[in-house]
XYZ file of C-alpha atoms in Angstrom:
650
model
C 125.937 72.485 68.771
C 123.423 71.338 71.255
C 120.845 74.547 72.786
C 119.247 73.157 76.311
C 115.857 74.820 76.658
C 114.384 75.992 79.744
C 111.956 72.731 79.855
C 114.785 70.760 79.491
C 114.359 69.635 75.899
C 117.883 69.783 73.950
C 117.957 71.501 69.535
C 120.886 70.369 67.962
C 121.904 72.532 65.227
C 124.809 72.511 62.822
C 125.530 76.267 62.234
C 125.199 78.955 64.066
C 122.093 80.625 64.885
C 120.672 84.160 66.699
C 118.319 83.725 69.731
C 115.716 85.335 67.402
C 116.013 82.358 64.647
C 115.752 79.552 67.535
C 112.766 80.773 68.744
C 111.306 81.395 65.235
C 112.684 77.291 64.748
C 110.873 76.380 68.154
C 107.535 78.055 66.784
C 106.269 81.450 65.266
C 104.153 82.255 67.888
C 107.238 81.815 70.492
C 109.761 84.484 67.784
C 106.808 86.822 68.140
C 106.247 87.334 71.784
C 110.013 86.963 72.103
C 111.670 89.994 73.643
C 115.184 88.955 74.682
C 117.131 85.380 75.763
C 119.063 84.068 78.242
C 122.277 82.658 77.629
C 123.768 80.278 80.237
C 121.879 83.183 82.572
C 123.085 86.357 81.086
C 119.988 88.334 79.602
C 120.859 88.673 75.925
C 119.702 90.813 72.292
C 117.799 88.635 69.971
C 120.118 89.234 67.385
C 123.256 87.918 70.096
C 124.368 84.677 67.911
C 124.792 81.240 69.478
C 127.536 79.097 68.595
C 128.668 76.994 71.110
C 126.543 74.394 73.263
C 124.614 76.112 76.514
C 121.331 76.831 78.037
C 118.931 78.841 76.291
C 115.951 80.961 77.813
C 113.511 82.757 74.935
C 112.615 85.386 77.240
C 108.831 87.243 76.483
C 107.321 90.028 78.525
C 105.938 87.383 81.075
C 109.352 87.393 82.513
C 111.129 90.131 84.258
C 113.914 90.778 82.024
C 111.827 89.755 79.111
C 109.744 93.354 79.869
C 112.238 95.295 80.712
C 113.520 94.734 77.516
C 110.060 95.603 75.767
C 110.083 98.784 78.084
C 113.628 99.767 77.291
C 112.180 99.771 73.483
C 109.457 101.698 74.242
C 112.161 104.628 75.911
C 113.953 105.159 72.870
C 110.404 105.666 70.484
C 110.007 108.158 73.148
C 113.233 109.680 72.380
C 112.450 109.358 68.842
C 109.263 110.876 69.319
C 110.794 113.807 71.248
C 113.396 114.541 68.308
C 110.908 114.629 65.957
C 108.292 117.492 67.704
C 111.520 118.989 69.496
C 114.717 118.624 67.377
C 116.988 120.773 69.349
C 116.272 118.459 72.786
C 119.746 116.744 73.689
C 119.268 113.067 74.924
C 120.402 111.915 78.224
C 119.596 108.234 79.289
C 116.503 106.504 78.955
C 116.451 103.124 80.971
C 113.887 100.826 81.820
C 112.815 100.590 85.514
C 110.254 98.660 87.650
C 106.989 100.853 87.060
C 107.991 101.289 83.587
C 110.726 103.249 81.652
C 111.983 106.838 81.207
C 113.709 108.620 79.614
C 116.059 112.269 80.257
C 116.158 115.388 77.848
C 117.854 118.720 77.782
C 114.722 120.367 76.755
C 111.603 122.450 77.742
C 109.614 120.982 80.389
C 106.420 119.284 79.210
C 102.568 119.575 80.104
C 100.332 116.746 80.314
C 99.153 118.455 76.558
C 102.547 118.155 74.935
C 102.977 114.173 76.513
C 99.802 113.406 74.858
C 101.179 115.094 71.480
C 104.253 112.468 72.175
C 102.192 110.220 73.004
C 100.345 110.006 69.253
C 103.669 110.519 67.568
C 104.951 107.432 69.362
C 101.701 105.781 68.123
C 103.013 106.757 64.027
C 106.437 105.470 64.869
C 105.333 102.384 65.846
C 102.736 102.319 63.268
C 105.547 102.740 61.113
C 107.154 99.294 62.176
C 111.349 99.894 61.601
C 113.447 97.518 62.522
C 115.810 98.009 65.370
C 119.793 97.114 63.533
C 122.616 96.960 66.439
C 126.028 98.357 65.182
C 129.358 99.130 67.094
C 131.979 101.661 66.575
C 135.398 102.215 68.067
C 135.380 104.647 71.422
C 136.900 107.816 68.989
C 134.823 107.301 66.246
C 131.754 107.097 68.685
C 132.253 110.096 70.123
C 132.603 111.647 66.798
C 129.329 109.859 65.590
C 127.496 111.742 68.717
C 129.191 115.064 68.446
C 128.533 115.305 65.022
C 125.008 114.428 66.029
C 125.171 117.140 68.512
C 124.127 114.870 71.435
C 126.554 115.929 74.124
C 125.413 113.991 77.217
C 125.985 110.635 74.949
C 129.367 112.313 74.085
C 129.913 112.352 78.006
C 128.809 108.734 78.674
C 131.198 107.178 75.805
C 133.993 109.498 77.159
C 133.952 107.917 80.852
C 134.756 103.869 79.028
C 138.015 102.491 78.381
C 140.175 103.823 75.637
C 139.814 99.868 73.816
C 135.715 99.901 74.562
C 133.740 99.133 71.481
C 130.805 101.026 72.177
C 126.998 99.655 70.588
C 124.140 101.805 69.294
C 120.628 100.870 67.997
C 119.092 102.575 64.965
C 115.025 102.491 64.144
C 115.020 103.847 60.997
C 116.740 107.268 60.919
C 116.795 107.724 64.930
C 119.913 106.144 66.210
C 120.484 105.862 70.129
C 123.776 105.003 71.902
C 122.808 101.787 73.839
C 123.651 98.223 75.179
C 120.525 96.773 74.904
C 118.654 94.618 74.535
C 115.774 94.826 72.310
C 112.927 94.158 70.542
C 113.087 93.175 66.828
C 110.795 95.918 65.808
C 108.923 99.208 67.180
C 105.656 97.306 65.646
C 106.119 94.756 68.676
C 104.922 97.706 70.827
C 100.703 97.049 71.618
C 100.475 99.317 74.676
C 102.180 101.952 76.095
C 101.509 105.062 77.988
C 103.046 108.114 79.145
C 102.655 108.906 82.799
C 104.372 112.154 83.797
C 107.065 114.368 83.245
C 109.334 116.478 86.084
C 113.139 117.431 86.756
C 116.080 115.426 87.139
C 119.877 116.398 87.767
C 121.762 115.054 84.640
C 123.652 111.999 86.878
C 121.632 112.356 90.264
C 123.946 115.172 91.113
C 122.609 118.365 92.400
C 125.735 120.151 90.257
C 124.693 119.115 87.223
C 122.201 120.642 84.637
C 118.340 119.561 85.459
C 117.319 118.247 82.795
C 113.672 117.332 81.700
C 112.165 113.418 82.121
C 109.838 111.971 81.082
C 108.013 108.917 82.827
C 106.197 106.061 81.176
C 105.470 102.598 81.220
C 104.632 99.714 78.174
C 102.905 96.089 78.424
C 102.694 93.083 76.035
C 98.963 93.458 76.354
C 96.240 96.571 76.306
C 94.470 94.569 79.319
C 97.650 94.608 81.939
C 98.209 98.327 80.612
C 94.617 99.051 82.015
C 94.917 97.413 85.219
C 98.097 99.082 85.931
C 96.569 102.010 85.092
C 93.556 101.894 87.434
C 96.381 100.775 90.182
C 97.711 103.875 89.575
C 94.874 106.334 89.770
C 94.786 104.125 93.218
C 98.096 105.024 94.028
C 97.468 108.390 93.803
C 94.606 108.955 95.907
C 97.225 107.144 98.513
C 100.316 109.303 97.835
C 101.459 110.284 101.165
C 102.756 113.601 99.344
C 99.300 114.569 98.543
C 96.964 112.886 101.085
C 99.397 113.760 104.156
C 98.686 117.567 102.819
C 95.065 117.230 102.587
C 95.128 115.881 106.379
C 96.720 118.603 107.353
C 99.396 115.966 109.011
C 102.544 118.153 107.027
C 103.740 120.935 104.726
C 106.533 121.898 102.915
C 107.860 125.966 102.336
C 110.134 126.497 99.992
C 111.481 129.468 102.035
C 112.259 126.584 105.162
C 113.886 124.452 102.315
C 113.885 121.465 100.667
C 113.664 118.209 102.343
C 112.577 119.870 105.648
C 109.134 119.365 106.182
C 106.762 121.211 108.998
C 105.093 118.461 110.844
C 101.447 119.809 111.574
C 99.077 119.179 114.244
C 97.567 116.289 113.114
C 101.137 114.828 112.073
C 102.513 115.506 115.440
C 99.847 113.646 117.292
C 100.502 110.483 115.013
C 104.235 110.784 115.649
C 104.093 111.322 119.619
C 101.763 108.253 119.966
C 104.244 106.220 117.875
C 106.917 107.446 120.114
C 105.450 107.018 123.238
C 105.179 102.919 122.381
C 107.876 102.767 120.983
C 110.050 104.314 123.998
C 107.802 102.227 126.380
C 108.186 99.006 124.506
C 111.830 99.487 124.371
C 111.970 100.319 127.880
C 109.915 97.064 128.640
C 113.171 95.206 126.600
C 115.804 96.302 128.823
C 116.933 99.566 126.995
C 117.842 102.584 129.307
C 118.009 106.118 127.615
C 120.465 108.489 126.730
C 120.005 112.582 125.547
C 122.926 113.756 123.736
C 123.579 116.640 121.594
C 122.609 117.578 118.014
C 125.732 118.548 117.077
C 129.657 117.545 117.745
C 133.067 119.306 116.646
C 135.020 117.453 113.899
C 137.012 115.620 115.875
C 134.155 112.799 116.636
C 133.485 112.317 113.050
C 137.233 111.574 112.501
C 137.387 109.083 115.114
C 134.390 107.290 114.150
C 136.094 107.736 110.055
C 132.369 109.272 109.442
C 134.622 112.678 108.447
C 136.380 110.589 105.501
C 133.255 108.105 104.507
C 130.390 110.555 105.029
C 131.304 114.107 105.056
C 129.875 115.299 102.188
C 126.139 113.699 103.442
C 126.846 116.098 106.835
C 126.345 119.359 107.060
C 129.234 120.966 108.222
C 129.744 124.577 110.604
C 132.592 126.061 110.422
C 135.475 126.826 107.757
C 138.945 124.729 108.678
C 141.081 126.945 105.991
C 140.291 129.239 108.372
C 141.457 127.917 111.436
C 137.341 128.401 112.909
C 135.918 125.062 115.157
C 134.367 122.884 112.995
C 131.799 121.112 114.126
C 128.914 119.042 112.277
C 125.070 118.055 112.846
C 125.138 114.471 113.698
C 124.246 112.269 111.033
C 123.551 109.509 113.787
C 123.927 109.099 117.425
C 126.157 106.030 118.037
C 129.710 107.669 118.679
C 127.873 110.035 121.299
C 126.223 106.736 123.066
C 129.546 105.404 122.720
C 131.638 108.118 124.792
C 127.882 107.402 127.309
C 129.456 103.821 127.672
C 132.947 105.053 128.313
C 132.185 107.406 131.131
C 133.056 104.568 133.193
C 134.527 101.081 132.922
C 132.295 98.258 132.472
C 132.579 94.396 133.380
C 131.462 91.743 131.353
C 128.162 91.220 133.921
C 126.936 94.412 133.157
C 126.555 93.200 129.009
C 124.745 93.945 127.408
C 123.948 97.141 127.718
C 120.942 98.311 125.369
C 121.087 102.265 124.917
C 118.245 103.955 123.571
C 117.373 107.408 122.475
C 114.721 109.266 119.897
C 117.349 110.802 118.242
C 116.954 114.589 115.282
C 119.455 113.294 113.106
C 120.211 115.796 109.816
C 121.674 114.111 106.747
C 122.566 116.590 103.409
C 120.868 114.730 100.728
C 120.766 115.565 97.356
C 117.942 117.834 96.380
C 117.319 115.226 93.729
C 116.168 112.798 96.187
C 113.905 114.717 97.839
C 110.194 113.316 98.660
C 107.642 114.081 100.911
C 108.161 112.559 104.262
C 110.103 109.867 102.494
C 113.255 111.531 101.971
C 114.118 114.331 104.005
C 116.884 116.269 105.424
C 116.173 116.362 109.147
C 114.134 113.382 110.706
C 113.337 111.631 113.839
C 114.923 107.973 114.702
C 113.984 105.205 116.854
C 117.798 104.224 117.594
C 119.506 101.930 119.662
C 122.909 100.901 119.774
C 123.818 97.607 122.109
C 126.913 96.995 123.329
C 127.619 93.206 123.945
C 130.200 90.561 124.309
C 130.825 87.821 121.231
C 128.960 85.452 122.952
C 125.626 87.318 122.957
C 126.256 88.458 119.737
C 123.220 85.690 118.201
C 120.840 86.099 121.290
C 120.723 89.947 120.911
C 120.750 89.889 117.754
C 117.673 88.046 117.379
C 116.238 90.512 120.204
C 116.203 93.321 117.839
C 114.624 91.232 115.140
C 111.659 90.647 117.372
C 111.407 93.929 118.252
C 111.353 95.201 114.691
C 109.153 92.416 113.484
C 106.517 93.442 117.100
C 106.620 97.209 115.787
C 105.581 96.129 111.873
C 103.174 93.934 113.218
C 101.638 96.131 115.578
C 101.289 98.494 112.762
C 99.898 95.934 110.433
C 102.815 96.467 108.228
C 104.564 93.012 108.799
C 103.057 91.780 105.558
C 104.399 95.020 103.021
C 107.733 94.113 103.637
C 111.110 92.088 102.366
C 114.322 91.738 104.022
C 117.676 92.180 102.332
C 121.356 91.613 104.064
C 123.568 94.523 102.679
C 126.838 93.078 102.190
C 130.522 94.744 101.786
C 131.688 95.148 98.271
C 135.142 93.613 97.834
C 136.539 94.917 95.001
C 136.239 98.205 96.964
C 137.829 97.736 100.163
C 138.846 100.990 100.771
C 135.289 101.891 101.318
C 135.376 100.182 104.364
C 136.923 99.503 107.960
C 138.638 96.515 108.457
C 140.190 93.980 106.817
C 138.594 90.862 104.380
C 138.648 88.035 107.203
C 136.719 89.945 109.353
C 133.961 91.290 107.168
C 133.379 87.302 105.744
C 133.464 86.642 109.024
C 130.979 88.755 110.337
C 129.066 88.186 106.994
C 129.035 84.779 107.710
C 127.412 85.287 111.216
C 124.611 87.357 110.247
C 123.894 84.766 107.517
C 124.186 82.317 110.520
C 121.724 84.297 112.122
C 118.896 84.935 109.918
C 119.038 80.926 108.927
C 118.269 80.378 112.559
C 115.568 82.448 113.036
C 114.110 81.945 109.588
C 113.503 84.659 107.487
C 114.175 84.681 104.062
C 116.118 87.270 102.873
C 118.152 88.083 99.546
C 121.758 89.640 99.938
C 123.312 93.140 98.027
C 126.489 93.613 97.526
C 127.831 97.080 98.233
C 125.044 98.169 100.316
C 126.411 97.663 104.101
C 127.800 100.982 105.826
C 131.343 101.604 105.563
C 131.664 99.544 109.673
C 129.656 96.977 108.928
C 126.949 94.412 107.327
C 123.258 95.122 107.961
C 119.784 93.385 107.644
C 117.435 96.141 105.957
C 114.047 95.839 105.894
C 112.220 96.879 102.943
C 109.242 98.379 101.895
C 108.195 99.730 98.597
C 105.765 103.175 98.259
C 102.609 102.979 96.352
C 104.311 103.566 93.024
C 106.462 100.535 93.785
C 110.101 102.204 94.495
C 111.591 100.879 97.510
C 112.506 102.222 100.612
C 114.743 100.729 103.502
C 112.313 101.196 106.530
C 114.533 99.369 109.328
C 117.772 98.333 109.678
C 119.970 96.141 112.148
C 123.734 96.434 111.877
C 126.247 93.900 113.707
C 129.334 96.278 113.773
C 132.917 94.815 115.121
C 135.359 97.529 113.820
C 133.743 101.123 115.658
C 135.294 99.662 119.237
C 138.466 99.971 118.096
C 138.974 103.016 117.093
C 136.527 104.654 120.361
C 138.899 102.442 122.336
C 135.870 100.570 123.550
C 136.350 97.885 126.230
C 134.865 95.756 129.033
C 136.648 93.762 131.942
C 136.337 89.956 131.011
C 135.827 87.152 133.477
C 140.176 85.980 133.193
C 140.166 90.122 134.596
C 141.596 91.083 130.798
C 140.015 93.877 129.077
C 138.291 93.145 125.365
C 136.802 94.667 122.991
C 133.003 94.505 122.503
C 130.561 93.891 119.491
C 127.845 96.432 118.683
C 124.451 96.669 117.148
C 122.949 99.174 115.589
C 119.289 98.968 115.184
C 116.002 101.166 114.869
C 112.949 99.563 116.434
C 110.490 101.370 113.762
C 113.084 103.157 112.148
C 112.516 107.012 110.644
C 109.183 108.427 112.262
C 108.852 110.675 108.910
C 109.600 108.032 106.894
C 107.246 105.359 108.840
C 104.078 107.987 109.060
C 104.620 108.435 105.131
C 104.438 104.373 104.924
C 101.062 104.650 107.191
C 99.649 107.270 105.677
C 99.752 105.331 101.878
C 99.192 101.873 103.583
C 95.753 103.027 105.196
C 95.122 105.942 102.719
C 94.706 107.926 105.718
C 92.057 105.705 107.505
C 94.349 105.371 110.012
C 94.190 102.501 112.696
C 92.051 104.122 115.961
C 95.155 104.459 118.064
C 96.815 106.550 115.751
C 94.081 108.868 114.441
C 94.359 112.347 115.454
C 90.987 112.572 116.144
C 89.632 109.302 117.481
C 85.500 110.502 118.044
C 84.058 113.621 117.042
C 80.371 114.770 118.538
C 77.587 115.758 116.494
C 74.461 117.379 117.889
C 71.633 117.417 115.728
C 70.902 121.182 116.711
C 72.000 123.988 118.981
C 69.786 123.021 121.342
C 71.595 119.450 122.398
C 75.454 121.320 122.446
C 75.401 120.936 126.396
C 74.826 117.457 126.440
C 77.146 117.510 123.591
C 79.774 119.007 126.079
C 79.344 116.703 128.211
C 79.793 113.797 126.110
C 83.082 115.355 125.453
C 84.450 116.049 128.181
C 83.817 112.332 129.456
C 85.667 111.142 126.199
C 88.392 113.237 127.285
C 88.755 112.345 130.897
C 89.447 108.470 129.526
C 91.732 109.896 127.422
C 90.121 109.802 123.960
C 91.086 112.477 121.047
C 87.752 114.226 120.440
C 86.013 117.213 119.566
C 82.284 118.919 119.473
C 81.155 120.409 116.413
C 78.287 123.025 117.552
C 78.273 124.969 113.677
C 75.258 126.002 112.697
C 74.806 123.299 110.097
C 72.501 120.449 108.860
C 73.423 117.092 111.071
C 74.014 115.307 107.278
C 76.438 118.567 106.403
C 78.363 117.417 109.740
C 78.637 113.479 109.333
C 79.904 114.143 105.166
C 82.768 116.145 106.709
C 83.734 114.142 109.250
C 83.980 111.021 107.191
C 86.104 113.239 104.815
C 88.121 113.924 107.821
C 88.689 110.164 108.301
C 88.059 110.165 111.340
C 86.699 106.411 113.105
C 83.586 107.478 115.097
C 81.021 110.271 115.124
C 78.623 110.637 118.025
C 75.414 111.926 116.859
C 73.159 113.278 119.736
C 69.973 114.611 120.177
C 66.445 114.807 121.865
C 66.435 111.075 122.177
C 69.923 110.640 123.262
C 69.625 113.048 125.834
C 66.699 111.641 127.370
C 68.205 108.426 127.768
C 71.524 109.284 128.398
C 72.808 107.504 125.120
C 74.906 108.063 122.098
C 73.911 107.226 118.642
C 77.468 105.390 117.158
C 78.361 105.634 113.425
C 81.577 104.471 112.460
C 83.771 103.562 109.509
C 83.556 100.055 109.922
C 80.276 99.419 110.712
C 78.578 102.322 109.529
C 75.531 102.434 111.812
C 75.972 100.849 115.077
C 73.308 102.267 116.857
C 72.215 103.668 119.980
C 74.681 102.899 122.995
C 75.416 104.418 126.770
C 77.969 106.568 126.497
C 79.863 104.391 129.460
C 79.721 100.863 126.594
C 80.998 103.120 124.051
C 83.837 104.435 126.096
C 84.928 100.784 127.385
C 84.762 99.264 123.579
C 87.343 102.096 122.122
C 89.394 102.546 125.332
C 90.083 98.261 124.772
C 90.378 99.260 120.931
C 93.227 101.334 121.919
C 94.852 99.867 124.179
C 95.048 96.735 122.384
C 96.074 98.730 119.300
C 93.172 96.629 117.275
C 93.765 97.048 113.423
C 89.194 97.100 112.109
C 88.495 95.451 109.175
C 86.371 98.101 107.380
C 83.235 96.692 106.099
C 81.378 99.695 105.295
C 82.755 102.163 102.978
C 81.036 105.537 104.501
């Protein structure tokens, strides 16, 4: 048979042969960093054998899948580890993911004390050195392997294949896992490895399941890339919206308001009104005209729109039909409210398109699982838009919302942190979704059209468009690297239909219109959360809460302290006074900790000339100034939405 490396070069060989013993053939060193292969593409065990002619990838930890299978390793010496200091925890799953791997246990939750005691028994199993042996069994005598093992969540996986599955398991000695693989050779290919955290998880995602225990940790072919991921995490952290955006006062969560509905403080508020603000103007400037509609809408909407059959269990619902009460549900989103806007009258084609507009409190019943900070919440504030338009302005408009998204990121200095995916239908689930095959390639096909035009490159997701229609999302990922859509655009040719949606062509025959659905800057909760962690806090001028504060040296200077003050604030600059009692050093160490972009500092000197003495966090100290300089150089700052380059760390 003839095995096509990845350089090209072609081994012939006359029997049969694992991935593991070509790559020993090719050369020792190449079997020992070897972590998985590729076979004609598909990511394969080491021990998969090769006996026909095809392309061959040795896959190490420099490659994706190549670490993900040295990860997924590392998850099951955790579980081994955890049987052995915990024997009556019941394993769950334990994949590998991005950061790292994890791994799920019905067991007691665990301090940072008990992951370190994991931690060195993971160290002995490895030490140790078994080799990982694959073996299959038939579905029943699987789930009789695992019951008798008392593991019932692998029970529960095994029971949801096919009757005719044959189902795989890895042992390492006298720890055997249920698992497809693949993986490493031996636990002594594990160098460096660390445990990062441990909290709760619903056994499936699902909020009426058990929570269980897991356990979070990540593994690298090399102590060196461990450490540097490790000091990018101790970054991340001081960035984590959840804990900075508390210490900034911007929100807080009470567990007696519940879950996933976070109160937006003073400082938070101010960041989110100046965000709205532009964004409503900006829009405005586009062509958009507003609408106000109402928070809530009886059940009949939702079954027009099909969001009662595709999305009622993400709604929360008022009302009980068994017994016979109104039922009506907080809107998930606006567009069949704008829609029933565009119907109040009949439109002709001249008047398309017609760009609606509204900061819309949309309420969405996610599972408690998926809760996070601003990130993930149940109640949030949109930037949404919904544009009714003929086919032919389908491209033109299209590419209208693009630029607007891609004006807002940039503005916001984002337009670098992000990727762009187009969420496409999933055809072997058609039921899903509105309409019919030929129009959802179709409309596929002219997004596709679309983004070619204008450029962007973009990768595509099967089963990830809404139940009417394809969408581009744009992505973002948090500081610990899971992703988030921040922005989407929707081209939607199915919801007219069914709201009965029409306009008067120019042959005088009514027809049906397209629609987009778009957010200029998407979720405001969601965007300040992305802010927060992009600028740990150190927040562009515009969008600081407090833009200047005033420090005078001593009691003595607090009038002409005022009055600096109050001239800040007649041009419209956040600002404050501090007159305490304290040491002038005491004042400008707090106010840095407060992030805030300039402090004032006024005195005898300053008085007597009529000047201000400028420290900032990009300069540091910028000297003396007139108050009437200062004012014009941050008004322009502000206006012009400047993003500093901070060269002084205060």
């Amino acid at each position: 048979m003839q095995i096509t490396l990845k350089d090209g070069t072609v081994k012939e060989y006359e029997q049969a042969l694992s991935v593991y013993d070509i790559a020993l053939d090719i050369s020792e060193g190449l079997a020992r960093a070897a972590t998985a292969g590729a076979v004609n593409g598909e990511v394969v065990d080491l021990r998969t054998v090769v006996d026909s002619d095809c392309t061959l990838s040795i896959l190490t930890a420099n490659d994706p899948e190549g670490l993900a299978a040295l990860r997924h390793t590392t998850s099951h010496v955790l579980a081994e580890a955890v049987k052995r200091l915990y024997p009556e925890a019941k394993l769950a799953i334990g994949p590998s993911i991005d950061t790292g791997f994890y791994y799920d246990f019905d067991s007691q939750s665990f301090t940072r004390e008990d992951l370190d005691a994991i931690e060195k028994e993971m160290k002995k199993i490895i030490k140790e050195g078994a080799r990982l042996e694959r073996f299959t069994l038939p579905r029943a005598e699987a789930i009789a392997f695992m019951r008798e093992k008392d593991e019932p969540y692998k029970v529960e996986l095994i029971e949801d294949l096919p009757e005719d599955a044959v189902i795989s398991f890895y042992s390492q000695g006298d720890f055997v896992d249920l698992c497809a693989g693949p993986h490493l050779m031996s636990t002594k290919s594990i160098r460096a490895f660390k445990l990062i955290s441990s909290s709760g998880a619903y056994w499936r995602g699902s909020e009426k399941n058990k929570m269980l225990t897991r356990i979070y940790g990540t593994a690298f072919a090399k102590k060196d890339e461990l450490k540097v991921y490790l000091e990018q995490l101790e970054e991340a952290k001081k960035r984590d919206h959840n804990k900075l955006g508390r210490e900034m006062e911007i929100f807080t969560t009470v567990d007696v308001v519940g879950q996933g509905l976070p109160l937006i403080m003073p400082n938070g508020v101010t960041i989110i009104q100046t965000l709205q603000r532009w964004v409503e103007d900006e829009e405005e400037k586009r062509g958009y005209i507003r609408t106000k509609t109402p928070l809530m809408a009886k059940k009949d909407l939702y079954v027009i729109s099909d969001h009662w059959n595709h999305y009622k269990e993400g709604m929360f619902v008022l009302g009980d039909e068994e017994k016979d009460e109104e039922v009506y549900a907080l809107r998930p989103m606006t567009c069949p409210f704008q829609y029933y806007v565009y119907k109040a009258k009949q439109h002709s084609y001249r008047e398309l398109p017609l760009r609606y507009g509204e900061t819309s409190t949309l309420f969405r019943n996610e599972d408690s699982g998926e809760m996070h900070g601003l990130t993930r919440v149940r109640q949030f504030t949109i930037s949404e838009g919904h544009l009714i338009i003929r086919p032919d302005q389908v491209e033109e408009e299209f590419k209208g919302c693009v630029d607007l998204a891609k004006y807002c990121m940039t503005t916001l200095g984002l337009q670098d942190d992000v990727t762009y995916r187009l969420s496409l239908w999933d055809p072997s689930n058609q039921e899903k979704y509105l309409g019919t095959e030929e129009m959802w390639n179709e409309v596929q096909d002219t997004m596709r059209q679309i983004l070619g035009h204008i450029g962007i490159d973009f990768t595509e997701a099967e089963g990830e468009a809404a139940f009417y229609g394809p969408k581009l999302d744009i992505q973002a990922k948090n500081v610990y690297g899971k992703e988030d859509t921040m922005i989407t655009i929707q081209l939607d040719m199915f919801l007219a239909e069914r709201f009965d949606m029409s306009f008067v062509d120019r042959d005088g025959e009514k027809k049906r219109p397209y629609i987009i659905h778009r957010t200029a800057m998407g979720c405001y909760e969601r965007t300040l959360a992305w802010l927060i962690e992009k600028y740990a806090g150190l927040f562009p001028t515009w969008l600081c809460p407090e833009q200047v504060r005033v420090l005078p040296i001593s009691e003595k200077y607090q009038d002409y302290a005022a009055k600096v003050e109050a001239q800040l604030k007649e041009n419209g600059i956040r600002c404050s006074a501090d007159n305490r009692s304290e040491k002038i050093g005491y004042k400008i160490r707090e106010a840095r900790l407060q992030k805030i972009p300039y402090m004032l500092v006024v005195g005898a000197q300053e008085e007597e000339e009529g000047v201000v003495s400028v420290r900032s966090r990009y300069l540091g100290d910028e000297g003396q100034k007139t108050l009437d300089s200062f004012i014009d150089g941050i008004c322009r700052e502000i206006r012009t939405k400047e993003i500093r380059r901070i060269e002084v760390e205060n």
